[in-house]
PDB file of C-alpha atoms in Angstrom:
ATOM      1  CA  MET W  14     -19.906 151.003 130.996  1.00 52.00           C
ATOM      2  CA  SER W  15     -16.785 149.834 129.175  1.00 57.00           C
ATOM      3  CA  ARG W  16     -17.356 147.621 126.144  1.00 66.00           C
ATOM      4  CA  PRO W  17     -15.943 144.109 126.359  1.00 72.00           C
ATOM      5  CA  HIS W  18     -13.486 142.787 123.909  1.00 80.00           C
ATOM      6  CA  LEU W  19     -15.341 140.331 121.829  1.00 90.00           C
ATOM      7  CA  ASP W  20     -13.540 137.813 119.582  1.00 91.00           C
ATOM      8  CA  LYS W  21     -14.970 136.787 116.160  1.00 92.00           C
ATOM      9  CA  VAL W  22     -16.681 133.690 117.409  1.00 92.00           C
ATOM     10  CA  THR W  23     -18.547 135.590 120.055  1.00 94.00           C
ATOM     11  CA  GLN W  24     -19.496 138.320 117.437  1.00 95.00           C
ATOM     12  CA  ARG W  25     -21.039 135.787 115.433  1.00 94.00           C
ATOM     13  CA  LEU W  26     -22.932 134.441 118.333  1.00 95.00           C
ATOM     14  CA  LEU W  27     -24.266 137.864 119.068  1.00 96.00           C
ATOM     15  CA  SER W  28     -25.198 138.577 115.542  1.00 97.00           C
ATOM     16  CA  GLY W  29     -28.650 137.760 113.822  1.00 98.00           C
ATOM     17  CA  LYS W  30     -30.861 135.911 116.506  1.00 98.00           C
ATOM     18  CA  THR W  31     -29.014 136.114 119.738  1.00 98.00           C
ATOM     19  CA  PRO W  32     -29.209 133.993 122.717  1.00 97.00           C
ATOM     20  CA  VAL W  33     -31.375 135.032 125.727  1.00 97.00           C
ATOM     21  CA  PHE W  34     -29.548 137.193 128.195  1.00 98.00           C
ATOM     22  CA  ALA W  35     -30.300 137.458 131.897  1.00 98.00           C
ATOM     23  CA  CYS W  36     -30.780 141.243 132.832  1.00 98.00           C
ATOM     24  CA  THR W  37     -27.594 141.628 134.963  1.00 98.00           C
ATOM     25  CA  GLU W  38     -29.487 144.192 137.370  1.00 98.00           C
ATOM     26  CA  ASP W  39     -32.240 141.657 138.076  1.00 98.00           C
ATOM     27  CA  PRO W  40     -31.673 138.225 136.602  1.00 98.00           C
ATOM     28  CA  ARG W  41     -35.441 137.315 137.145  1.00 98.00           C
ATOM     29  CA  PHE W  42     -35.853 139.095 133.816  1.00 98.00           C
ATOM     30  CA  SER W  43     -34.163 138.541 130.475  1.00 98.00           C
ATOM     31  CA  PHE W  44     -34.050 139.665 126.818  1.00 98.00           C
ATOM     32  CA  SER W  45     -33.097 138.678 123.432  1.00 98.00           C
ATOM     33  CA  LEU W  46     -32.306 140.624 120.184  1.00 98.00           C
ATOM     34  CA  TYR W  47     -32.158 140.334 116.320  1.00 98.00           C
ATOM     35  CA  ILE W  48     -29.070 142.081 115.077  1.00 98.00           C
ATOM     36  CA  PRO W  49     -29.078 142.702 111.410  1.00 98.00           C
ATOM     37  CA  SER W  50     -26.073 142.339 109.052  1.00 98.00           C
ATOM     38  CA  ALA W  51     -25.785 145.923 108.821  1.00 97.00           C
ATOM     39  CA  HIS W  52     -24.505 146.070 112.445  1.00 98.00           C
ATOM     40  CA  SER W  53     -20.825 146.223 113.092  1.00 96.00           C
ATOM     41  CA  PHE W  54     -19.224 145.902 116.408  1.00 95.00           C
ATOM     42  CA  ASP W  55     -16.794 148.721 115.541  1.00 94.00           C
ATOM     43  CA  GLY W  56     -19.168 150.515 113.411  1.00 95.00           C
ATOM     44  CA  PRO W  57     -21.653 153.395 114.038  1.00 97.00           C
ATOM     45  CA  ARG W  58     -24.742 152.715 116.253  1.00 98.00           C
ATOM     46  CA  ILE W  59     -28.071 151.542 114.560  1.00 98.00           C
ATOM     47  CA  PRO W  60     -31.774 152.143 115.562  1.00 98.00           C
ATOM     48  CA  LEU W  61     -33.419 150.091 117.987  1.00 98.00           C
ATOM     49  CA  LEU W  62     -37.058 148.613 118.205  1.00 98.00           C
ATOM     50  CA  VAL W  63     -38.115 147.429 121.485  1.00 98.00           C
ATOM     51  CA  ALA W  64     -41.004 144.875 121.242  1.00 98.00           C
ATOM     52  CA  VAL W  65     -42.990 143.989 124.305  1.00 98.00           C
ATOM     53  CA  HIS W  66     -44.714 140.694 124.425  1.00 97.00           C
ATOM     54  CA  GLY W  67     -48.417 140.083 125.490  1.00 94.00           C
ATOM     55  CA  LEU W  68     -49.466 137.539 128.138  1.00 95.00           C
ATOM     56  CA  LYS W  69     -48.382 134.437 126.251  1.00 96.00           C
ATOM     57  CA  ARG W  70     -44.862 135.883 126.474  1.00 97.00           C
ATOM     58  CA  ASN W  71     -44.231 134.943 122.948  1.00 95.00           C
ATOM     59  CA  THR W  72     -40.852 136.681 122.383  1.00 96.00           C
ATOM     60  CA  GLY W  73     -39.644 134.182 119.881  1.00 95.00           C
ATOM     61  CA  GLY W  74     -42.604 134.937 117.593  1.00 95.00           C
ATOM     62  CA  TYR W  75     -41.773 138.595 117.573  1.00 97.00           C
ATOM     63  CA  ILE W  76     -38.059 137.867 116.857  1.00 97.00           C
ATOM     64  CA  ASN W  77     -38.749 135.602 114.049  1.00 97.00           C
ATOM     65  CA  ASN W  78     -41.351 137.815 112.478  1.00 98.00           C
ATOM     66  CA  LEU W  79     -39.398 140.932 112.616  1.00 98.00           C
ATOM     67  CA  LYS W  80     -36.135 139.720 111.450  1.00 98.00           C
ATOM     68  CA  ASP W  81     -36.621 140.385 107.696  1.00 98.00           C
ATOM     69  CA  PHE W  82     -37.867 143.980 108.538  1.00 98.00           C
ATOM     70  CA  SER W  83     -34.636 144.153 110.764  1.00 98.00           C
ATOM     71  CA  GLU W  84     -32.432 143.213 107.811  1.00 98.00           C
ATOM     72  CA  ARG W  85     -34.148 145.453 105.129  1.00 98.00           C
ATOM     73  CA  HIS W  86     -34.072 148.597 107.396  1.00 98.00           C
ATOM     74  CA  GLY W  87     -30.931 147.932 109.429  1.00 98.00           C
ATOM     75  CA  ILE W  88     -32.635 148.157 112.760  1.00 98.00           C
ATOM     76  CA  ALA W  89     -32.115 146.032 115.910  1.00 98.00           C
ATOM     77  CA  VAL W  90     -34.937 144.427 117.625  1.00 98.00           C
ATOM     78  CA  LEU W  91     -34.895 143.949 121.501  1.00 98.00           C
ATOM     79  CA  CYS W  92     -37.712 141.684 123.173  1.00 98.00           C
ATOM     80  CA  PRO W  93     -37.731 141.700 126.779  1.00 98.00           C
ATOM     81  CA  LEU W  94     -38.913 138.759 128.751  1.00 98.00           C
ATOM     82  CA  PHE W  95     -41.121 139.645 131.762  1.00 98.00           C
ATOM     83  CA  PRO W  96     -41.949 136.138 133.128  1.00 98.00           C
ATOM     84  CA  ALA W  97     -45.249 135.160 134.502  1.00 98.00           C
ATOM     85  CA  GLY W  98     -45.107 133.922 138.087  1.00 97.00           C
ATOM     86  CA  ILE W  99     -43.030 136.595 139.566  1.00 96.00           C
ATOM     87  CA  ILE W 100     -43.671 136.625 143.362  1.00 95.00           C
ATOM     88  CA  GLU W 101     -47.251 135.052 143.021  1.00 96.00           C
ATOM     89  CA  PRO W 102     -46.820 131.739 141.319  1.00 96.00           C
ATOM     90  CA  SER W 103     -50.082 132.173 139.217  1.00 96.00           C
ATOM     91  CA  ASP W 104     -49.633 135.626 138.371  1.00 96.00           C
ATOM     92  CA  VAL W 105     -49.450 136.513 134.563  1.00 96.00           C
ATOM     93  CA  HIS W 106     -50.286 140.212 134.441  1.00 96.00           C
ATOM     94  CA  ASN W 107     -47.390 141.727 136.573  1.00 97.00           C
ATOM     95  CA  TYR W 108     -45.871 144.137 134.083  1.00 98.00           C
ATOM     96  CA  LYS W 109     -48.888 145.532 132.395  1.00 97.00           C
ATOM     97  CA  ASP W 110     -49.308 148.432 134.956  1.00 97.00           C
ATOM     98  CA  VAL W 111     -45.474 149.184 135.075  1.00 98.00           C
ATOM     99  CA  LEU W 112     -45.464 148.830 138.950  1.00 98.00           C
ATOM    100  CA  TYR W 113     -46.022 145.353 140.718  1.00 97.00           C
ATOM    101  CA  ARG W 114     -45.264 144.513 144.267  1.00 96.00           C
ATOM    102  CA  GLY W 115     -42.418 146.924 144.299  1.00 96.00           C
ATOM    103  CA  ILE W 116     -41.008 146.151 140.932  1.00 98.00           C
ATOM    104  CA  ARG W 117     -40.644 148.971 138.510  1.00 98.00           C
ATOM    105  CA  TYR W 118     -40.907 147.306 135.035  1.00 98.00           C
ATOM    106  CA  ASP W 119     -39.886 150.576 133.276  1.00 98.00           C
ATOM    107  CA  ARG W 120     -36.640 150.375 135.206  1.00 98.00           C
ATOM    108  CA  VAL W 121     -36.022 146.889 134.459  1.00 98.00           C
ATOM    109  CA  LEU W 122     -36.396 147.572 130.670  1.00 98.00           C
ATOM    110  CA  LEU W 123     -34.054 150.624 130.909  1.00 98.00           C
ATOM    111  CA  ALA W 124     -31.517 148.326 132.604  1.00 98.00           C
ATOM    112  CA  MET W 125     -31.778 145.942 129.938  1.00 98.00           C
ATOM    113  CA  LEU W 126     -31.091 148.807 127.397  1.00 98.00           C
ATOM    114  CA  THR W 127     -28.071 149.895 129.382  1.00 98.00           C
ATOM    115  CA  GLN W 128     -26.639 146.434 129.361  1.00 98.00           C
ATOM    116  CA  ALA W 129     -27.348 145.900 125.587  1.00 98.00           C
ATOM    117  CA  HIS W 130     -25.847 149.405 124.800  1.00 97.00           C
ATOM    118  CA  GLY W 131     -22.540 148.083 126.524  1.00 96.00           C
ATOM    119  CA  VAL W 132     -22.360 145.154 124.010  1.00 96.00           C
ATOM    120  CA  TRP W 133     -23.839 146.124 120.750  1.00 97.00           C
ATOM    121  CA  ARG W 134     -23.615 149.321 118.651  1.00 97.00           C
ATOM    122  CA  ILE W 135     -27.338 150.170 118.985  1.00 98.00           C
ATOM    123  CA  GLU W 136     -29.035 153.423 119.960  1.00 98.00           C
ATOM    124  CA  THR W 137     -30.612 152.991 123.349  1.00 98.00           C
ATOM    125  CA  ALA W 138     -30.889 156.798 124.476  1.00 98.00           C
ATOM    126  CA  ARG W 139     -34.020 157.157 122.295  1.00 98.00           C
ATOM    127  CA  PHE W 140     -35.752 154.185 120.623  1.00 98.00           C
ATOM    128  CA  PHE W 141     -39.055 152.920 119.263  1.00 98.00           C
ATOM    129  CA  LEU W 142     -41.383 151.014 121.223  1.00 98.00           C
ATOM    130  CA  HIS W 143     -44.180 148.506 120.208  1.00 98.00           C
ATOM    131  CA  GLY W 144     -46.359 146.719 122.443  1.00 98.00           C
ATOM    132  CA  PHE W 145     -49.491 144.501 121.821  1.00 98.00           C
ATOM    133  CA  SER W 146     -52.267 143.586 124.233  1.00 96.00           C
ATOM    134  CA  ALA W 147     -50.568 143.594 127.674  1.00 97.00           C
ATOM    135  CA  GLY W 148     -47.618 144.882 125.947  1.00 98.00           C
ATOM    136  CA  GLY W 149     -49.759 147.669 124.508  1.00 98.00           C
ATOM    137  CA  GLN W 150     -50.745 148.584 128.188  1.00 97.00           C
ATOM    138  CA  PHE W 151     -47.115 148.595 129.273  1.00 98.00           C
ATOM    139  CA  ALA W 152     -46.012 150.545 126.169  1.00 98.00           C
ATOM    140  CA  HIS W 153     -48.561 153.685 126.648  1.00 98.00           C
ATOM    141  CA  ARG W 154     -47.863 153.688 130.392  1.00 98.00           C
ATOM    142  CA  PHE W 155     -44.102 153.873 129.739  1.00 98.00           C
ATOM    143  CA  LEU W 156     -44.810 156.940 127.520  1.00 98.00           C
ATOM    144  CA  TYR W 157     -46.052 158.785 130.488  1.00 98.00           C
ATOM    145  CA  LEU W 158     -43.085 158.246 132.358  1.00 98.00           C
ATOM    146  CA  HIS W 159     -40.248 158.193 129.737  1.00 98.00           C
ATOM    147  CA  ALA W 160     -41.562 160.064 126.685  1.00 98.00           C
ATOM    148  CA  HIS W 161     -37.928 161.648 126.164  1.00 98.00           C
ATOM    149  CA  ARG W 162     -36.673 158.176 125.472  1.00 98.00           C
ATOM    150  CA  LEU W 163     -38.851 157.304 122.616  1.00 98.00           C
ATOM    151  CA  ARG W 164     -38.334 158.155 118.933  1.00 98.00           C
ATOM    152  CA  GLY W 165     -41.918 156.579 118.279  1.00 98.00           C
ATOM    153  CA  ILE W 166     -44.353 154.361 119.745  1.00 98.00           C
ATOM    154  CA  SER W 167     -46.902 151.731 118.464  1.00 98.00           C
ATOM    155  CA  ILE W 168     -49.533 150.749 120.930  1.00 98.00           C
ATOM    156  CA  GLY W 169     -51.479 147.568 120.010  1.00 98.00           C
ATOM    157  CA  SER W 170     -54.821 146.623 121.225  1.00 97.00           C
ATOM    158  CA  PRO W 171     -54.567 147.399 124.996  1.00 96.00           C
ATOM    159  CA  GLY W 172     -57.219 145.686 127.045  1.00 95.00           C
ATOM    160  CA  SER W 173     -57.190 148.624 129.482  1.00 95.00           C
ATOM    161  CA  ILE W 174     -55.940 151.958 129.087  1.00 96.00           C
ATOM    162  CA  THR W 175     -54.616 154.980 131.093  1.00 96.00           C
ATOM    163  CA  ARG W 176     -56.645 157.863 129.390  1.00 94.00           C
ATOM    164  CA  PRO W 177     -54.541 160.980 129.078  1.00 93.00           C
ATOM    165  CA  SER W 178     -57.706 163.030 130.198  1.00 91.00           C
ATOM    166  CA  ALA W 179     -58.118 160.938 133.519  1.00 87.00           C
ATOM    167  CA  ARG W 180     -56.071 163.672 135.493  1.00 88.00           C
ATOM    168  CA  ASP W 181     -58.022 162.949 138.768  1.00 89.00           C
ATOM    169  CA  ALA W 182     -58.155 158.873 138.944  1.00 92.00           C
ATOM    170  CA  ALA W 183     -55.477 156.890 140.628  1.00 94.00           C
ATOM    171  CA  TRP W 184     -52.941 155.020 138.602  1.00 96.00           C
ATOM    172  CA  PRO W 185     -53.352 152.988 136.394  1.00 95.00           C
ATOM    173  CA  ALA W 186     -56.926 154.024 135.643  1.00 91.00           C
ATOM    174  CA  GLY W 187     -55.724 157.685 135.593  1.00 93.00           C
ATOM    175  CA  LEU W 188     -52.945 160.087 136.110  1.00 96.00           C
ATOM    176  CA  GLY W 189     -53.970 161.670 139.418  1.00 95.00           C
ATOM    177  CA  ASP W 190     -51.227 160.259 141.567  1.00 96.00           C
ATOM    178  CA  VAL W 191     -48.534 159.311 139.015  1.00 97.00           C
ATOM    179  CA  GLU W 192     -46.088 161.673 140.552  1.00 96.00           C
ATOM    180  CA  GLU W 193     -46.539 160.350 143.843  1.00 97.00           C
ATOM    181  CA  VAL W 194     -46.405 156.849 142.642  1.00 97.00           C
ATOM    182  CA  PHE W 195     -43.440 157.060 140.260  1.00 98.00           C
ATOM    183  CA  GLY W 196     -41.729 160.249 141.293  1.00 97.00           C
ATOM    184  CA  VAL W 197     -42.189 161.866 137.917  1.00 95.00           C
ATOM    185  CA  ALA W 198     -45.000 163.795 136.187  1.00 95.00           C
ATOM    186  CA  PRO W 199     -45.803 163.164 132.539  1.00 97.00           C
ATOM    187  CA  ASP W 200     -43.920 165.619 130.215  1.00 97.00           C
ATOM    188  CA  TRP W 201     -46.810 166.720 127.824  1.00 96.00           C
ATOM    189  CA  GLU W 202     -44.560 168.586 125.596  1.00 97.00           C
ATOM    190  CA  ALA W 203     -42.203 165.591 125.164  1.00 97.00           C
ATOM    191  CA  ILE W 204     -45.469 163.044 124.844  1.00 97.00           C
ATOM    192  CA  ALA W 205     -46.798 165.650 122.094  1.00 97.00           C
ATOM    193  CA  GLY W 206     -43.669 165.294 120.073  1.00 97.00           C
ATOM    194  CA  VAL W 207     -43.571 161.422 120.025  1.00 98.00           C
ATOM    195  CA  PRO W 208     -44.891 160.003 116.702  1.00 98.00           C
ATOM    196  CA  MET W 209     -47.748 157.517 117.804  1.00 98.00           C
ATOM    197  CA  GLN W 210     -49.507 154.642 116.166  1.00 98.00           C
ATOM    198  CA  VAL W 211     -52.525 153.024 117.932  1.00 98.00           C
ATOM    199  CA  LEU W 212     -53.305 149.748 116.173  1.00 98.00           C
ATOM    200  CA  VAL W 213     -56.169 147.243 116.575  1.00 98.00           C
ATOM    201  CA  GLY W 214     -57.754 144.427 114.410  1.00 97.00           C
ATOM    202  CA  GLU W 215     -60.998 145.167 112.931  1.00 97.00           C
ATOM    203  CA  ARG W 216     -62.206 141.766 114.445  1.00 97.00           C
ATOM    204  CA  ASP W 217     -60.798 142.566 118.051  1.00 96.00           C
ATOM    205  CA  THR W 218     -64.337 142.963 119.656  1.00 96.00           C
ATOM    206  CA  GLU W 219     -64.339 140.103 122.137  1.00 92.00           C
ATOM    207  CA  THR W 220     -65.028 141.318 125.873  1.00 90.00           C
ATOM    208  CA  GLU W 221     -63.771 138.278 127.690  1.00 85.00           C
ATOM    209  CA  GLY W 222     -60.877 138.933 129.889  1.00 80.00           C
ATOM    210  CA  ILE W 223     -61.208 142.719 129.896  1.00 86.00           C
ATOM    211  CA  ALA W 224     -62.613 144.807 132.806  1.00 82.00           C
ATOM    212  CA  ARG W 225     -65.721 146.914 132.150  1.00 82.00           C
ATOM    213  CA  ASP W 226     -64.807 150.513 131.816  1.00 83.00           C
ATOM    214  CA  ASP W 227     -67.869 152.587 130.146  1.00 74.00           C
ATOM    215  CA  ARG W 228     -65.641 155.741 129.532  1.00 80.00           C
ATOM    216  CA  ALA W 229     -62.750 153.744 127.839  1.00 86.00           C
ATOM    217  CA  GLY W 230     -65.125 151.661 125.682  1.00 89.00           C
ATOM    218  CA  ARG W 231     -66.342 147.984 125.948  1.00 92.00           C
ATOM    219  CA  THR W 232     -63.985 146.332 123.502  1.00 95.00           C
ATOM    220  CA  ARG W 233     -60.386 146.495 122.725  1.00 96.00           C
ATOM    221  CA  PHE W 234     -61.391 147.961 119.351  1.00 96.00           C
ATOM    222  CA  GLU W 235     -63.353 150.871 121.075  1.00 96.00           C
ATOM    223  CA  ARG W 236     -60.545 151.389 123.545  1.00 95.00           C
ATOM    224  CA  ALA W 237     -58.248 151.754 120.694  1.00 97.00           C
ATOM    225  CA  HIS W 238     -60.271 154.696 119.350  1.00 96.00           C
ATOM    226  CA  VAL W 239     -60.700 156.359 122.652  1.00 95.00           C
ATOM    227  CA  LEU W 240     -57.043 156.329 123.406  1.00 96.00           C
ATOM    228  CA  HIS W 241     -56.188 157.604 119.937  1.00 97.00           C
ATOM    229  CA  ALA W 242     -58.771 160.291 120.145  1.00 96.00           C
ATOM    230  CA  GLU W 243     -57.518 161.470 123.686  1.00 95.00           C
ATOM    231  CA  PHE W 244     -53.879 161.677 122.467  1.00 96.00           C
ATOM    232  CA  ALA W 245     -54.897 163.716 119.497  1.00 95.00           C
ATOM    233  CA  ARG W 246     -56.902 166.025 121.740  1.00 94.00           C
ATOM    234  CA  CYS W 247     -54.058 166.376 124.191  1.00 91.00           C
ATOM    235  CA  GLY W 248     -51.747 167.616 121.371  1.00 93.00           C
ATOM    236  CA  VAL W 249     -49.834 164.581 120.064  1.00 94.00           C
ATOM    237  CA  ARG W 250     -48.825 166.180 116.799  1.00 91.00           C
ATOM    238  CA  ALA W 251     -48.193 162.730 114.699  1.00 95.00           C
ATOM    239  CA  CYS W 252     -50.947 160.450 116.015  1.00 96.00           C
ATOM    240  CA  GLU W 253     -52.617 157.884 113.846  1.00 97.00           C
ATOM    241  CA  ILE W 254     -54.950 154.917 114.095  1.00 98.00           C
ATOM    242  CA  THR W 255     -54.407 151.766 112.161  1.00 98.00           C
ATOM    243  CA  ILE W 256     -57.198 149.214 111.612  1.00 98.00           C
ATOM    244  CA  VAL W 257     -55.873 145.934 110.424  1.00 98.00           C
ATOM    245  CA  ARG W 258     -58.387 144.333 108.140  1.00 97.00           C
ATOM    246  CA  GLY W 259     -59.692 140.827 108.954  1.00 97.00           C
ATOM    247  CA  VAL W 260     -57.625 140.386 111.990  1.00 97.00           C
ATOM    248  CA  GLY W 261     -58.790 139.788 115.667  1.00 96.00           C
ATOM    249  CA  HIS W 262     -56.727 139.901 118.583  1.00 96.00           C
ATOM    250  CA  ASP W 263     -53.444 138.760 117.182  1.00 97.00           C
ATOM    251  CA  GLY W 264     -50.163 140.516 117.616  1.00 97.00           C
ATOM    252  CA  ILE W 265     -48.152 138.598 115.131  1.00 97.00           C
ATOM    253  CA  LYS W 266     -50.905 139.190 112.360  1.00 97.00           C
ATOM    254  CA  CYS W 267     -50.504 142.893 113.120  1.00 98.00           C
ATOM    255  CA  LEU W 268     -46.769 143.270 112.769  1.00 98.00           C
ATOM    256  CA  SER W 269     -46.904 144.116 109.075  1.00 98.00           C
ATOM    257  CA  ALA W 270     -49.041 147.225 110.038  1.00 98.00           C
ATOM    258  CA  VAL W 271     -46.460 148.111 112.530  1.00 98.00           C
ATOM    259  CA  GLU W 272     -43.513 147.755 110.045  1.00 98.00           C
ATOM    260  CA  ALA W 273     -45.676 149.892 107.373  1.00 98.00           C
ATOM    261  CA  TRP W 274     -45.860 152.686 110.160  1.00 98.00           C
ATOM    262  CA  LEU W 275     -42.400 152.396 111.253  1.00 98.00           C
ATOM    263  CA  ALA W 276     -40.436 152.402 107.897  1.00 98.00           C
ATOM    264  CA  PRO W 277     -40.882 155.970 107.161  1.00 98.00           C
ATOM    265  CA  LEU W 278     -39.594 157.133 110.471  1.00 98.00           C
ATOM    266  CA  LEU W 279     -36.158 155.405 110.071  1.00 97.00           C
TER     267      LEU W 279
END
């Protein structure tokens, strides 16, 4: 993709907190960014953090709360928007399992990155990924399919998990048919090399809204521990669990812990 010529006015509009952009490959979806002042449209590429929203789709909250970190560390932040009501008017869950009604949400995100790569000087071949709640479900499932694209992953409080040990169960409960469903098998060597944070609030113990799964734990707090332990057992070399003290199920309040984990990786 050739880069467009951008005049000074357009460059200013595309710096800092950007407008929301339609995904040109599928305009049902969109994304916005925070571009720090360290970025130059004719300079070297800067690193990228993709932050995936939860069911409330609070992309603005993530942009607003990560902009200071972006400026301090010279890292761009991209927040995809996967709207509710795609196909089914009342549906809010669509993107969590990556595949929904023929829509490959992993490919939607990758299309957004290709589009952004053609406009900004940001690194999209490999990037950092964070998701909380439903975003955490998407994030760790994206890892199974595209580990080679990730410089690091922060998985926050997923309500349901695809356990790496579940090699017989069907997707998304397990990985038994992942190659049939997605046309790709998890690359365990690549997965093992991705720095990983599993993140959960110490008060994230409510059970409302999450399906029972005795093997995965009763609460998000327990499921975070199960996921962390299983990734560690399957060979992830830099896998840590972060408990955010005094916090329940609140992705914004957990962002400082994400920043503390991410900063040394930059």
